[in-house]
PDB file of C-alpha atoms in Angstrom:
ATOM      1  CA  MET A 287      -4.062  60.248 -20.563  1.00  0.00           C
ATOM      2  CA  LEU A 288      -7.600  59.249 -19.841  1.00  0.00           C
ATOM      3  CA  HIS A 289      -8.015  57.583 -16.339  1.00  0.00           C
ATOM      4  CA  THR A 290      -9.842  59.930 -14.044  1.00  0.00           C
ATOM      5  CA  ILE A 291     -13.437  60.957 -15.245  1.00  0.00           C
ATOM      6  CA  ALA A 292     -15.582  63.341 -13.247  1.00  0.00           C
ATOM      7  CA  ALA A 293     -19.161  63.922 -14.343  1.00  0.00           C
ATOM      8  CA  ILE A 294     -20.527  67.165 -13.032  1.00  0.00           C
ATOM      9  CA  VAL A 295     -24.235  67.136 -12.345  1.00  0.00           C
ATOM     10  CA  VAL A 296     -26.611  70.277 -11.813  1.00  0.00           C
ATOM     11  CA  GLU A 297     -30.239  70.722 -10.877  1.00  0.00           C
ATOM     12  CA  ASP A 298     -32.565  69.658 -13.784  1.00  0.00           C
ATOM     13  CA  PHE A 299     -30.134  67.275 -15.343  1.00  0.00           C
ATOM     14  CA  THR A 300     -31.442  64.958 -18.171  1.00  0.00           C
ATOM     15  CA  PRO A 301     -31.213  61.253 -17.067  1.00  0.00           C
ATOM     16  CA  PHE A 302     -30.264  59.738 -20.455  1.00  0.00           C
ATOM     17  CA  GLU A 303     -27.221  62.067 -21.040  1.00  0.00           C
ATOM     18  CA  LEU A 304     -26.091  61.188 -17.543  1.00  0.00           C
ATOM     19  CA  GLY A 305     -26.579  57.638 -18.112  1.00  0.00           C
ATOM     20  CA  VAL A 306     -24.542  57.770 -21.367  1.00  0.00           C
ATOM     21  CA  VAL A 307     -21.598  59.116 -19.520  1.00  0.00           C
ATOM     22  CA  CYS A 308     -22.027  56.483 -16.728  1.00  0.00           C
ATOM     23  CA  GLU A 309     -22.275  53.743 -19.316  1.00  0.00           C
ATOM     24  CA  VAL A 310     -19.141  54.626 -21.204  1.00  0.00           C
ATOM     25  CA  PHE A 311     -16.882  55.694 -18.291  1.00  0.00           C
ATOM     26  CA  GLY A 312     -18.710  54.215 -15.182  1.00  0.00           C
ATOM     27  CA  VAL A 313     -18.958  50.499 -16.044  1.00  0.00           C
ATOM     28  CA  ASP A 314     -15.882  48.286 -15.188  1.00  0.00           C
ATOM     29  CA  ARG A 315     -14.910  46.399 -18.334  1.00  0.00           C
ATOM     30  CA  THR A 316     -11.339  45.461 -17.221  1.00  0.00           C
ATOM     31  CA  GLY A 317     -12.271  41.768 -16.962  1.00  0.00           C
ATOM     32  CA  GLU A 318     -12.827  41.809 -20.847  1.00  0.00           C
ATOM     33  CA  GLY A 319      -9.820  43.813 -21.583  1.00  0.00           C
ATOM     34  CA  GLY A 320     -11.339  47.130 -21.407  1.00  0.00           C
ATOM     35  CA  PRO A 321      -9.681  50.431 -19.962  1.00  0.00           C
ATOM     36  CA  ALA A 322      -9.729  50.978 -16.268  1.00  0.00           C
ATOM     37  CA  PHE A 323     -11.462  54.358 -15.411  1.00  0.00           C
ATOM     38  CA  ASP A 324     -11.642  56.029 -12.017  1.00  0.00           C
ATOM     39  CA  PHE A 325     -15.114  57.503 -12.443  1.00  0.00           C
ATOM     40  CA  ARG A 326     -17.090  59.741 -10.106  1.00  0.00           C
ATOM     41  CA  VAL A 327     -20.280  61.761 -10.143  1.00  0.00           C
ATOM     42  CA  CYS A 328     -19.683  65.192  -8.665  1.00  0.00           C
ATOM     43  CA  GLY A 329     -22.323  67.959  -7.550  1.00  0.00           C
ATOM     44  CA  GLU A 330     -21.780  71.502  -5.915  1.00  0.00           C
ATOM     45  CA  HIS A 331     -23.134  69.953  -2.638  1.00  0.00           C
ATOM     46  CA  PRO A 332     -22.175  66.219  -2.191  1.00  0.00           C
ATOM     47  CA  GLY A 333     -24.792  64.173  -0.448  1.00  0.00           C
ATOM     48  CA  GLU A 334     -27.671  66.505  -1.443  1.00  0.00           C
ATOM     49  CA  PRO A 335     -30.102  65.198  -4.146  1.00  0.00           C
ATOM     50  CA  LEU A 336     -30.468  66.857  -7.605  1.00  0.00           C
ATOM     51  CA  TYR A 337     -33.734  66.368  -9.180  1.00  0.00           C
ATOM     52  CA  CYS A 338     -34.802  65.918 -12.840  1.00  0.00           C
ATOM     53  CA  ALA A 339     -38.074  66.583 -14.599  1.00  0.00           C
ATOM     54  CA  GLN A 340     -38.883  62.924 -14.705  1.00  0.00           C
ATOM     55  CA  GLY A 341     -39.590  62.804 -10.982  1.00  0.00           C
ATOM     56  CA  PHE A 342     -36.384  61.298  -9.336  1.00  0.00           C
ATOM     57  CA  ALA A 343     -33.075  62.539  -7.937  1.00  0.00           C
ATOM     58  CA  VAL A 344     -29.478  61.506  -8.017  1.00  0.00           C
ATOM     59  CA  VAL A 345     -27.211  62.119  -4.949  1.00  0.00           C
ATOM     60  CA  PRO A 346     -23.447  63.089  -5.952  1.00  0.00           C
ATOM     61  CA  ALA A 347     -21.153  61.506  -3.685  1.00  0.00           C
ATOM     62  CA  VAL A 348     -18.436  63.936  -4.393  1.00  0.00           C
ATOM     63  CA  GLY A 349     -18.218  67.670  -4.483  1.00  0.00           C
ATOM     64  CA  LEU A 350     -16.522  70.045  -6.912  1.00  0.00           C
ATOM     65  CA  THR A 351     -13.262  69.127  -5.408  1.00  0.00           C
ATOM     66  CA  GLY A 352     -13.681  65.843  -7.426  1.00  0.00           C
ATOM     67  CA  LEU A 353     -12.710  67.837 -10.661  1.00  0.00           C
ATOM     68  CA  ALA A 354      -9.342  68.821  -9.260  1.00  0.00           C
ATOM     69  CA  ASP A 355      -7.378  65.654 -10.256  1.00  0.00           C
ATOM     70  CA  ALA A 356      -9.612  64.571 -13.215  1.00  0.00           C
ATOM     71  CA  ASP A 357      -8.299  64.025 -16.648  1.00  0.00           C
ATOM     72  CA  LEU A 358     -11.677  64.520 -18.118  1.00  0.00           C
ATOM     73  CA  VAL A 359     -14.561  66.577 -16.919  1.00  0.00           C
ATOM     74  CA  VAL A 360     -17.996  65.611 -18.492  1.00  0.00           C
ATOM     75  CA  VAL A 361     -20.948  67.962 -18.474  1.00  0.00           C
ATOM     76  CA  PRO A 362     -24.183  66.084 -19.148  1.00  0.00           C
ATOM     77  CA  ALA A 363     -27.250  67.938 -20.366  1.00  0.00           C
ATOM     78  CA  ALA A 364     -29.439  69.872 -18.125  1.00  0.00           C
ATOM     79  CA  ALA A 365     -32.460  72.277 -18.632  1.00  0.00           C
ATOM     80  CA  VAL A 366     -31.362  75.500 -20.269  1.00  0.00           C
ATOM     81  CA  ARG A 367     -31.812  78.546 -18.264  1.00  0.00           C
ATOM     82  CA  GLY A 368     -30.440  82.190 -17.876  1.00  0.00           C
ATOM     83  CA  ASP A 369     -27.875  81.487 -15.197  1.00  0.00           C
ATOM     84  CA  TYR A 370     -25.805  78.700 -13.416  1.00  0.00           C
ATOM     85  CA  SER A 371     -24.047  78.353 -10.176  1.00  0.00           C
ATOM     86  CA  PRO A 372     -21.102  80.541 -10.116  1.00  0.00           C
ATOM     87  CA  ALA A 373     -19.329  77.865  -8.107  1.00  0.00           C
ATOM     88  CA  VAL A 374     -19.916  75.292 -10.807  1.00  0.00           C
ATOM     89  CA  LEU A 375     -18.759  77.641 -13.533  1.00  0.00           C
ATOM     90  CA  ASP A 376     -15.594  78.516 -11.493  1.00  0.00           C
ATOM     91  CA  ALA A 377     -14.917  74.758 -11.143  1.00  0.00           C
ATOM     92  CA  LEU A 378     -15.081  74.468 -14.878  1.00  0.00           C
ATOM     93  CA  ARG A 379     -12.828  77.404 -15.456  1.00  0.00           C
ATOM     94  CA  ALA A 380     -10.312  76.083 -13.192  1.00  0.00           C
ATOM     95  CA  ALA A 381     -10.384  72.500 -14.777  1.00  0.00           C
ATOM     96  CA  SER A 382      -9.785  74.069 -18.277  1.00  0.00           C
ATOM     97  CA  GLU A 383      -7.005  76.224 -16.942  1.00  0.00           C
ATOM     98  CA  ARG A 384      -5.406  73.088 -15.387  1.00  0.00           C
ATOM     99  CA  GLY A 385      -5.402  71.593 -18.976  1.00  0.00           C
ATOM    100  CA  THR A 386      -8.228  69.119 -18.196  1.00  0.00           C
ATOM    101  CA  THR A 387     -10.261  67.873 -21.214  1.00  0.00           C
ATOM    102  CA  LEU A 388     -13.733  69.037 -21.022  1.00  0.00           C
ATOM    103  CA  LEU A 389     -16.671  67.279 -22.854  1.00  0.00           C
ATOM    104  CA  SER A 390     -20.273  68.505 -22.911  1.00  0.00           C
ATOM    105  CA  VAL A 391     -23.341  66.370 -23.941  1.00  0.00           C
ATOM    106  CA  CYS A 392     -26.311  68.134 -25.646  1.00  0.00           C
ATOM    107  CA  SER A 393     -27.441  71.260 -23.678  1.00  0.00           C
ATOM    108  CA  GLY A 394     -24.479  70.836 -21.460  1.00  0.00           C
ATOM    109  CA  ALA A 395     -22.666  73.142 -23.818  1.00  0.00           C
ATOM    110  CA  TYR A 396     -24.529  75.967 -22.207  1.00  0.00           C
ATOM    111  CA  LEU A 397     -22.586  75.590 -18.967  1.00  0.00           C
ATOM    112  CA  LEU A 398     -19.284  75.774 -21.018  1.00  0.00           C
ATOM    113  CA  GLY A 399     -20.633  78.731 -22.708  1.00  0.00           C
ATOM    114  CA  ALA A 400     -21.631  80.442 -19.569  1.00  0.00           C
ATOM    115  CA  ALA A 401     -18.101  79.798 -18.156  1.00  0.00           C
ATOM    116  CA  GLY A 402     -16.684  81.660 -21.196  1.00  0.00           C
ATOM    117  CA  LEU A 403     -14.933  78.515 -22.336  1.00  0.00           C
ATOM    118  CA  LEU A 404     -16.368  78.288 -25.781  1.00  0.00           C
ATOM    119  CA  ASP A 405     -15.595  81.976 -26.819  1.00  0.00           C
ATOM    120  CA  ASP A 406     -13.737  81.759 -30.279  1.00  0.00           C
ATOM    121  CA  ARG A 407     -13.884  77.987 -30.350  1.00  0.00           C
ATOM    122  CA  LYS A 408     -15.570  75.542 -32.559  1.00  0.00           C
ATOM    123  CA  CYS A 409     -18.511  73.831 -30.825  1.00  0.00           C
ATOM    124  CA  THR A 410     -21.990  72.154 -31.398  1.00  0.00           C
ATOM    125  CA  THR A 411     -25.217  71.362 -29.270  1.00  0.00           C
ATOM    126  CA  HIS A 412     -28.439  69.998 -30.166  1.00  0.00           C
ATOM    127  CA  TRP A 413     -29.891  71.546 -33.340  1.00  0.00           C
ATOM    128  CA  ARG A 414     -33.128  72.753 -31.711  1.00  0.00           C
ATOM    129  CA  TYR A 415     -30.919  74.983 -29.473  1.00  0.00           C
ATOM    130  CA  ALA A 416     -28.856  76.434 -32.308  1.00  0.00           C
ATOM    131  CA  ASP A 417     -30.534  79.894 -32.745  1.00  0.00           C
ATOM    132  CA  ASP A 418     -30.740  80.537 -28.980  1.00  0.00           C
ATOM    133  CA  PHE A 419     -27.198  79.343 -28.395  1.00  0.00           C
ATOM    134  CA  ARG A 420     -25.839  81.728 -31.045  1.00  0.00           C
ATOM    135  CA  ARG A 421     -27.820  84.610 -29.459  1.00  0.00           C
ATOM    136  CA  THR A 422     -26.580  83.651 -25.958  1.00  0.00           C
ATOM    137  CA  PHE A 423     -23.086  83.109 -26.990  1.00  0.00           C
ATOM    138  CA  PRO A 424     -22.239  85.090 -30.093  1.00  0.00           C
ATOM    139  CA  ARG A 425     -18.449  84.412 -29.866  1.00  0.00           C
ATOM    140  CA  ALA A 426     -18.790  80.656 -29.952  1.00  0.00           C
ATOM    141  CA  ASP A 427     -18.319  79.069 -33.329  1.00  0.00           C
ATOM    142  CA  LEU A 428     -21.196  76.934 -33.393  1.00  0.00           C
ATOM    143  CA  ASP A 429     -21.806  74.181 -36.015  1.00  0.00           C
ATOM    144  CA  PRO A 430     -25.358  72.700 -35.562  1.00  0.00           C
ATOM    145  CA  ASP A 431     -24.856  70.282 -38.411  1.00  0.00           C
ATOM    146  CA  VAL A 432     -22.461  67.690 -36.815  1.00  0.00           C
ATOM    147  CA  LEU A 433     -22.764  64.923 -34.105  1.00  0.00           C
ATOM    148  CA  PHE A 434     -19.721  66.303 -32.146  1.00  0.00           C
ATOM    149  CA  VAL A 435     -16.944  68.720 -32.487  1.00  0.00           C
ATOM    150  CA  ASP A 436     -13.430  67.914 -31.325  1.00  0.00           C
ATOM    151  CA  ASP A 437     -11.606  71.102 -30.565  1.00  0.00           C
ATOM    152  CA  GLY A 438      -8.633  69.658 -28.738  1.00  0.00           C
ATOM    153  CA  SER A 439      -9.179  70.119 -25.059  1.00  0.00           C
ATOM    154  CA  ILE A 440     -12.983  70.837 -25.473  1.00  0.00           C
ATOM    155  CA  ILE A 441     -15.257  68.361 -27.088  1.00  0.00           C
ATOM    156  CA  THR A 442     -19.046  69.147 -27.485  1.00  0.00           C
ATOM    157  CA  SER A 443     -21.807  66.924 -28.753  1.00  0.00           C
ATOM    158  CA  ALA A 444     -25.270  67.262 -30.149  1.00  0.00           C
ATOM    159  CA  GLY A 445     -28.377  65.820 -28.762  1.00  0.00           C
ATOM    160  CA  THR A 446     -28.765  62.710 -26.685  1.00  0.00           C
ATOM    161  CA  ALA A 447     -27.269  59.739 -28.622  1.00  0.00           C
ATOM    162  CA  ALA A 448     -24.495  62.011 -30.026  1.00  0.00           C
ATOM    163  CA  GLY A 449     -22.986  61.951 -26.632  1.00  0.00           C
ATOM    164  CA  ILE A 450     -22.256  58.246 -27.130  1.00  0.00           C
ATOM    165  CA  ASP A 451     -20.365  59.276 -30.393  1.00  0.00           C
ATOM    166  CA  ALA A 452     -18.365  61.941 -28.714  1.00  0.00           C
ATOM    167  CA  CYS A 453     -17.438  59.789 -25.737  1.00  0.00           C
ATOM    168  CA  LEU A 454     -16.472  56.920 -27.900  1.00  0.00           C
ATOM    169  CA  HIS A 455     -14.464  59.309 -30.180  1.00  0.00           C
ATOM    170  CA  LEU A 456     -12.516  60.579 -27.092  1.00  0.00           C
ATOM    171  CA  VAL A 457     -11.943  56.945 -25.925  1.00  0.00           C
ATOM    172  CA  ARG A 458     -10.517  56.178 -29.496  1.00  0.00           C
ATOM    173  CA  ARG A 459      -8.464  59.312 -29.547  1.00  0.00           C
ATOM    174  CA  GLU A 460      -6.878  58.863 -26.265  1.00  0.00           C
ATOM    175  CA  ILE A 461      -6.701  54.992 -25.756  1.00  0.00           C
ATOM    176  CA  GLY A 462      -7.126  53.558 -29.177  1.00  0.00           C
ATOM    177  CA  SER A 463      -9.852  52.034 -31.445  1.00  0.00           C
ATOM    178  CA  ALA A 464      -9.680  48.593 -29.781  1.00  0.00           C
ATOM    179  CA  ALA A 465     -10.846  50.170 -26.534  1.00  0.00           C
ATOM    180  CA  ALA A 466     -13.563  52.249 -28.115  1.00  0.00           C
ATOM    181  CA  ASN A 467     -14.780  49.074 -30.097  1.00  0.00           C
ATOM    182  CA  LEU A 468     -15.037  47.047 -26.992  1.00  0.00           C
ATOM    183  CA  ILE A 469     -17.112  49.536 -25.275  1.00  0.00           C
ATOM    184  CA  ALA A 470     -19.336  49.878 -28.373  1.00  0.00           C
ATOM    185  CA  ARG A 471     -19.930  46.222 -28.521  1.00  0.00           C
ATOM    186  CA  ARG A 472     -20.905  46.043 -24.929  1.00  0.00           C
ATOM    187  CA  MET A 473     -23.297  49.039 -25.393  1.00  0.00           C
ATOM    188  CA  VAL A 474     -24.661  47.316 -28.823  1.00  0.00           C
ATOM    189  CA  VAL A 475     -24.003  50.641 -30.611  1.00  0.00           C
ATOM    190  CA  ALA A 476     -21.973  51.428 -33.772  1.00  0.00           C
ATOM    191  CA  PRO A 477     -18.529  52.511 -32.859  1.00  0.00           C
ATOM    192  CA  HIS A 478     -18.816  55.357 -35.432  1.00  0.00           C
ATOM    193  CA  ARG A 479     -21.801  56.861 -37.137  1.00  0.00           C
ATOM    194  CA  GLU A 480     -21.822  58.549 -40.436  1.00  0.00           C
ATOM    195  CA  GLY A 481     -23.406  61.890 -41.194  1.00  0.00           C
ATOM    196  CA  GLY A 482     -24.362  64.590 -38.684  1.00  0.00           C
ATOM    197  CA  GLN A 483     -27.521  66.164 -37.141  1.00  0.00           C
ATOM    198  CA  ARG A 484     -28.895  67.375 -40.501  1.00  0.00           C
ATOM    199  CA  GLN A 485     -30.345  63.945 -41.171  1.00  0.00           C
ATOM    200  CA  PHE A 486     -32.606  64.273 -37.911  1.00  0.00           C
ATOM    201  CA  ILE A 487     -33.751  67.953 -38.440  1.00  0.00           C
ATOM    202  CA  ASP A 488     -37.405  68.362 -39.317  1.00  0.00           C
ATOM    203  CA  ARG A 489     -37.541  71.035 -42.071  1.00  0.00           C
ATOM    204  CA  PRO A 490     -41.214  72.114 -42.310  1.00  0.00           C
ATOM    205  CA  VAL A 491     -42.314  74.242 -45.141  1.00  0.00           C
ATOM    206  CA  PRO A 492     -41.910  77.835 -43.899  1.00  0.00           C
ATOM    207  CA  GLU A 493     -45.078  79.744 -43.365  1.00  0.00           C
ATOM    208  CA  THR A 494     -45.038  83.218 -45.116  1.00  0.00           C
ATOM    209  CA  ALA A 495     -46.845  86.219 -44.022  1.00  0.00           C
ATOM    210  CA  ASP A 496     -47.072  87.572 -47.686  1.00  0.00           C
ATOM    211  CA  ALA A 497     -50.323  86.523 -48.891  1.00  0.00           C
ATOM    212  CA  SER A 498     -49.255  87.162 -52.569  1.00  0.00           C
ATOM    213  CA  LEU A 499     -46.550  84.415 -52.225  1.00  0.00           C
ATOM    214  CA  GLN A 500     -48.862  81.768 -50.770  1.00  0.00           C
ATOM    215  CA  PRO A 501     -50.365  80.735 -54.251  1.00  0.00           C
ATOM    216  CA  VAL A 502     -46.886  80.582 -55.712  1.00  0.00           C
ATOM    217  CA  LEU A 503     -45.551  78.162 -53.044  1.00  0.00           C
ATOM    218  CA  ALA A 504     -48.577  76.066 -53.270  1.00  0.00           C
ATOM    219  CA  GLU A 505     -48.209  75.762 -57.048  1.00  0.00           C
ATOM    220  CA  ILE A 506     -44.445  74.768 -56.680  1.00  0.00           C
ATOM    221  CA  LEU A 507     -45.433  72.178 -54.025  1.00  0.00           C
ATOM    222  CA  ASP A 508     -48.387  70.835 -55.998  1.00  0.00           C
ATOM    223  CA  ASP A 509     -45.943  69.253 -58.679  1.00  0.00           C
ATOM    224  CA  LEU A 510     -42.238  69.434 -57.707  1.00  0.00           C
ATOM    225  CA  THR A 511     -41.221  67.878 -61.105  1.00  0.00           C
ATOM    226  CA  VAL A 512     -42.006  71.168 -62.919  1.00  0.00           C
ATOM    227  CA  GLU A 513     -39.159  73.675 -63.369  1.00  0.00           C
ATOM    228  CA  HIS A 514     -39.880  77.296 -62.496  1.00  0.00           C
ATOM    229  CA  THR A 515     -38.187  80.463 -63.564  1.00  0.00           C
ATOM    230  CA  SER A 516     -38.165  83.583 -61.312  1.00  0.00           C
ATOM    231  CA  ALA A 517     -39.776  85.477 -64.058  1.00  0.00           C
ATOM    232  CA  GLU A 518     -42.599  83.087 -64.396  1.00  0.00           C
ATOM    233  CA  LEU A 519     -43.123  83.126 -60.580  1.00  0.00           C
ATOM    234  CA  ALA A 520     -43.186  86.915 -60.507  1.00  0.00           C
ATOM    235  CA  ARG A 521     -45.974  86.817 -63.182  1.00  0.00           C
ATOM    236  CA  ARG A 522     -47.982  84.557 -61.244  1.00  0.00           C
ATOM    237  CA  ALA A 523     -47.592  86.701 -58.134  1.00  0.00           C
ATOM    238  CA  SER A 524     -48.311  89.871 -60.083  1.00  0.00           C
ATOM    239  CA  MET A 525     -45.073  91.540 -59.270  1.00  0.00           C
ATOM    240  CA  SER A 526     -41.715  92.291 -60.815  1.00  0.00           C
ATOM    241  CA  THR A 527     -38.989  89.592 -60.787  1.00  0.00           C
ATOM    242  CA  ARG A 528     -36.834  91.913 -58.426  1.00  0.00           C
ATOM    243  CA  THR A 529     -39.716  92.339 -56.027  1.00  0.00           C
ATOM    244  CA  LEU A 530     -40.467  88.665 -56.099  1.00  0.00           C
ATOM    245  CA  LEU A 531     -36.907  87.789 -55.245  1.00  0.00           C
ATOM    246  CA  ARG A 532     -36.627  90.239 -52.438  1.00  0.00           C
ATOM    247  CA  ARG A 533     -39.977  89.168 -50.937  1.00  0.00           C
ATOM    248  CA  PHE A 534     -39.181  85.437 -51.360  1.00  0.00           C
ATOM    249  CA  THR A 535     -35.763  85.788 -49.644  1.00  0.00           C
ATOM    250  CA  ALA A 536     -37.280  87.888 -46.845  1.00  0.00           C
ATOM    251  CA  GLU A 537     -40.023  85.283 -46.195  1.00  0.00           C
ATOM    252  CA  THR A 538     -38.207  81.999 -46.811  1.00  0.00           C
ATOM    253  CA  GLY A 539     -34.719  82.958 -46.069  1.00  0.00           C
ATOM    254  CA  THR A 540     -33.475  81.701 -49.510  1.00  0.00           C
ATOM    255  CA  THR A 541     -33.966  81.955 -53.076  1.00  0.00           C
ATOM    256  CA  PRO A 542     -36.636  80.216 -55.237  1.00  0.00           C
ATOM    257  CA  HIS A 543     -34.154  77.861 -56.724  1.00  0.00           C
ATOM    258  CA  ARG A 544     -32.780  76.860 -53.389  1.00  0.00           C
ATOM    259  CA  TRP A 545     -36.040  76.650 -51.850  1.00  0.00           C
ATOM    260  CA  LEU A 546     -37.482  74.290 -54.552  1.00  0.00           C
ATOM    261  CA  THR A 547     -34.305  72.077 -54.152  1.00  0.00           C
ATOM    262  CA  LEU A 548     -34.897  71.963 -50.301  1.00  0.00           C
ATOM    263  CA  GLN A 549     -38.473  70.808 -50.986  1.00  0.00           C
ATOM    264  CA  ARG A 550     -37.504  68.214 -53.427  1.00  0.00           C
ATOM    265  CA  ILE A 551     -35.012  66.835 -50.892  1.00  0.00           C
ATOM    266  CA  ARG A 552     -37.610  66.963 -48.183  1.00  0.00           C
ATOM    267  CA  HIS A 553     -39.975  64.904 -50.445  1.00  0.00           C
ATOM    268  CA  ALA A 554     -37.214  62.540 -51.235  1.00  0.00           C
ATOM    269  CA  GLN A 555     -36.738  61.846 -47.548  1.00  0.00           C
ATOM    270  CA  HIS A 556     -40.401  61.122 -47.134  1.00  0.00           C
ATOM    271  CA  LEU A 557     -40.189  58.555 -50.122  1.00  0.00           C
ATOM    272  CA  LEU A 558     -37.046  56.992 -48.718  1.00  0.00           C
ATOM    273  CA  GLU A 559     -38.944  56.435 -45.483  1.00  0.00           C
ATOM    274  CA  ASP A 560     -42.119  55.167 -46.714  1.00  0.00           C
ATOM    275  CA  SER A 561     -41.834  53.817 -50.281  1.00  0.00           C
ATOM    276  CA  SER A 562     -39.820  50.992 -52.062  1.00  0.00           C
ATOM    277  CA  LEU A 563     -39.045  53.324 -54.926  1.00  0.00           C
ATOM    278  CA  ASP A 564     -35.399  53.130 -55.978  1.00  0.00           C
ATOM    279  CA  VAL A 565     -33.067  56.092 -56.070  1.00  0.00           C
ATOM    280  CA  GLU A 566     -33.675  56.816 -59.910  1.00  0.00           C
ATOM    281  CA  GLN A 567     -37.373  56.710 -59.482  1.00  0.00           C
ATOM    282  CA  ILE A 568     -37.284  59.038 -56.512  1.00  0.00           C
ATOM    283  CA  ALA A 569     -35.234  61.457 -58.420  1.00  0.00           C
ATOM    284  CA  ARG A 570     -37.791  61.450 -61.274  1.00  0.00           C
ATOM    285  CA  ALA A 571     -40.720  61.723 -58.722  1.00  0.00           C
ATOM    286  CA  THR A 572     -39.237  64.778 -57.060  1.00  0.00           C
ATOM    287  CA  GLY A 573     -38.045  66.560 -60.021  1.00  0.00           C
ATOM    288  CA  MET A 574     -34.304  66.029 -59.363  1.00  0.00           C
ATOM    289  CA  GLY A 575     -34.068  64.247 -62.767  1.00  0.00           C
ATOM    290  CA  THR A 576     -31.302  61.615 -62.218  1.00  0.00           C
ATOM    291  CA  GLY A 577     -29.969  59.533 -59.321  1.00  0.00           C
ATOM    292  CA  PRO A 578     -26.467  61.145 -59.331  1.00  0.00           C
ATOM    293  CA  LEU A 579     -27.932  64.556 -59.045  1.00  0.00           C
ATOM    294  CA  LEU A 580     -30.252  63.516 -56.208  1.00  0.00           C
ATOM    295  CA  ARG A 581     -27.330  61.832 -54.564  1.00  0.00           C
ATOM    296  CA  HIS A 582     -25.233  64.982 -54.831  1.00  0.00           C
ATOM    297  CA  HIS A 583     -27.859  67.296 -53.480  1.00  0.00           C
ATOM    298  CA  PHE A 584     -29.197  64.858 -50.764  1.00  0.00           C
ATOM    299  CA  ARG A 585     -25.753  64.443 -49.361  1.00  0.00           C
ATOM    300  CA  ARG A 586     -25.022  68.114 -49.414  1.00  0.00           C
ATOM    301  CA  ILE A 587     -28.267  69.005 -47.670  1.00  0.00           C
ATOM    302  CA  VAL A 588     -28.856  66.066 -45.399  1.00  0.00           C
ATOM    303  CA  GLY A 589     -25.368  65.036 -44.571  1.00  0.00           C
ATOM    304  CA  VAL A 590     -25.637  61.242 -45.748  1.00  0.00           C
ATOM    305  CA  THR A 591     -26.427  59.326 -48.842  1.00  0.00           C
ATOM    306  CA  PRO A 592     -29.994  58.367 -49.817  1.00  0.00           C
ATOM    307  CA  LYS A 593     -29.101  54.659 -49.054  1.00  0.00           C
ATOM    308  CA  GLU A 594     -27.753  55.587 -45.566  1.00  0.00           C
ATOM    309  CA  TYR A 595     -30.684  57.548 -44.860  1.00  0.00           C
ATOM    310  CA  ARG A 596     -33.199  54.866 -45.931  1.00  0.00           C
ATOM    311  CA  ALA A 597     -31.119  52.376 -43.797  1.00  0.00           C
ATOM    312  CA  THR A 598     -31.723  54.587 -40.668  1.00  0.00           C
ATOM    313  CA  PHE A 599     -35.363  55.709 -41.343  1.00  0.00           C
ATOM    314  CA  LEU A 600     -37.153  53.091 -43.459  1.00  0.00           C
ATOM    315  CA  HIS A 601     -40.647  52.631 -42.223  1.00  0.00           C
ATOM    316  CA  HIS A 602     -41.685  48.875 -41.917  1.00  0.00           C
ATOM    317  CA  PRO A 603     -45.429  47.912 -42.091  1.00  0.00           C
ATOM    318  CA  SER A 604     -45.138  46.295 -38.690  1.00  0.00           C
ATOM    319  CA  GLY A 605     -44.448  49.622 -37.052  1.00  0.00           C
ATOM    320  CA  GLY A 606     -40.782  49.116 -36.405  1.00  0.00           C
ATOM    321  CA  ARG A 607     -37.796  50.629 -38.046  1.00  0.00           C
TER     322      ARG A 607
END
């Protein structure tokens, strides 16, 4: 059942994520054959304004009692902080105990984590919070690569627009594809997106504190089409192969071979964005060799095919995308 939806708002909420929830569940589309939702925005203190960083406030009309009969409680994103209102956390725990479905958007997962609801459960949040989220909630089974995680009664989504994906997924799961597609068409969004967060993550070349590795990394990046053995790199760095591998892993977090593959894929991303080269030409230019090999590693690392990535990120001379 998906009829009564309560969005819970806290101080320092983020407007877009709240807007996503309002757009999916708070717009009456019954005249077009859409599902009927009883939607409400709730806060700890009804009638009192809650401010966001953009300089305005929302005034929830309903208090935490609005969660009591909800089929779905949505937790939009809010500024990450060390503690949250005990009353809000208690309301989330009570909703979970009643069997209510919970859905978080972006950093809203922090409230679910603070309530202890993500312990030993699969979940996600915005990729930029991944390391902090793991430290804060070590028992949560975080997957930072996906757009959303459906773990039954709890659905968590990644940053911003991924909240749309999660909300539409839930509509599709509970009501059907026709309802989800109708809402998506009205919002002018895809009813389902391929890939995950990996295609949006910026992977800068890691800086290394080991001065002896800097010339080695620079030589690799100077020409990605050249193959390198660990023994050759060790000779250039004037150290043993074992020492090179140990220092390389300590500084970059991976092996020379995997690091080189990551840099080749990163270069391929730039060529897909800013050039008209086809996949075979990009494979040769990045040292991947062949189109099939590039496609294999690109999908494994980025999460989508080169074609899908280009369709999303291709830069047009006019300045649009």
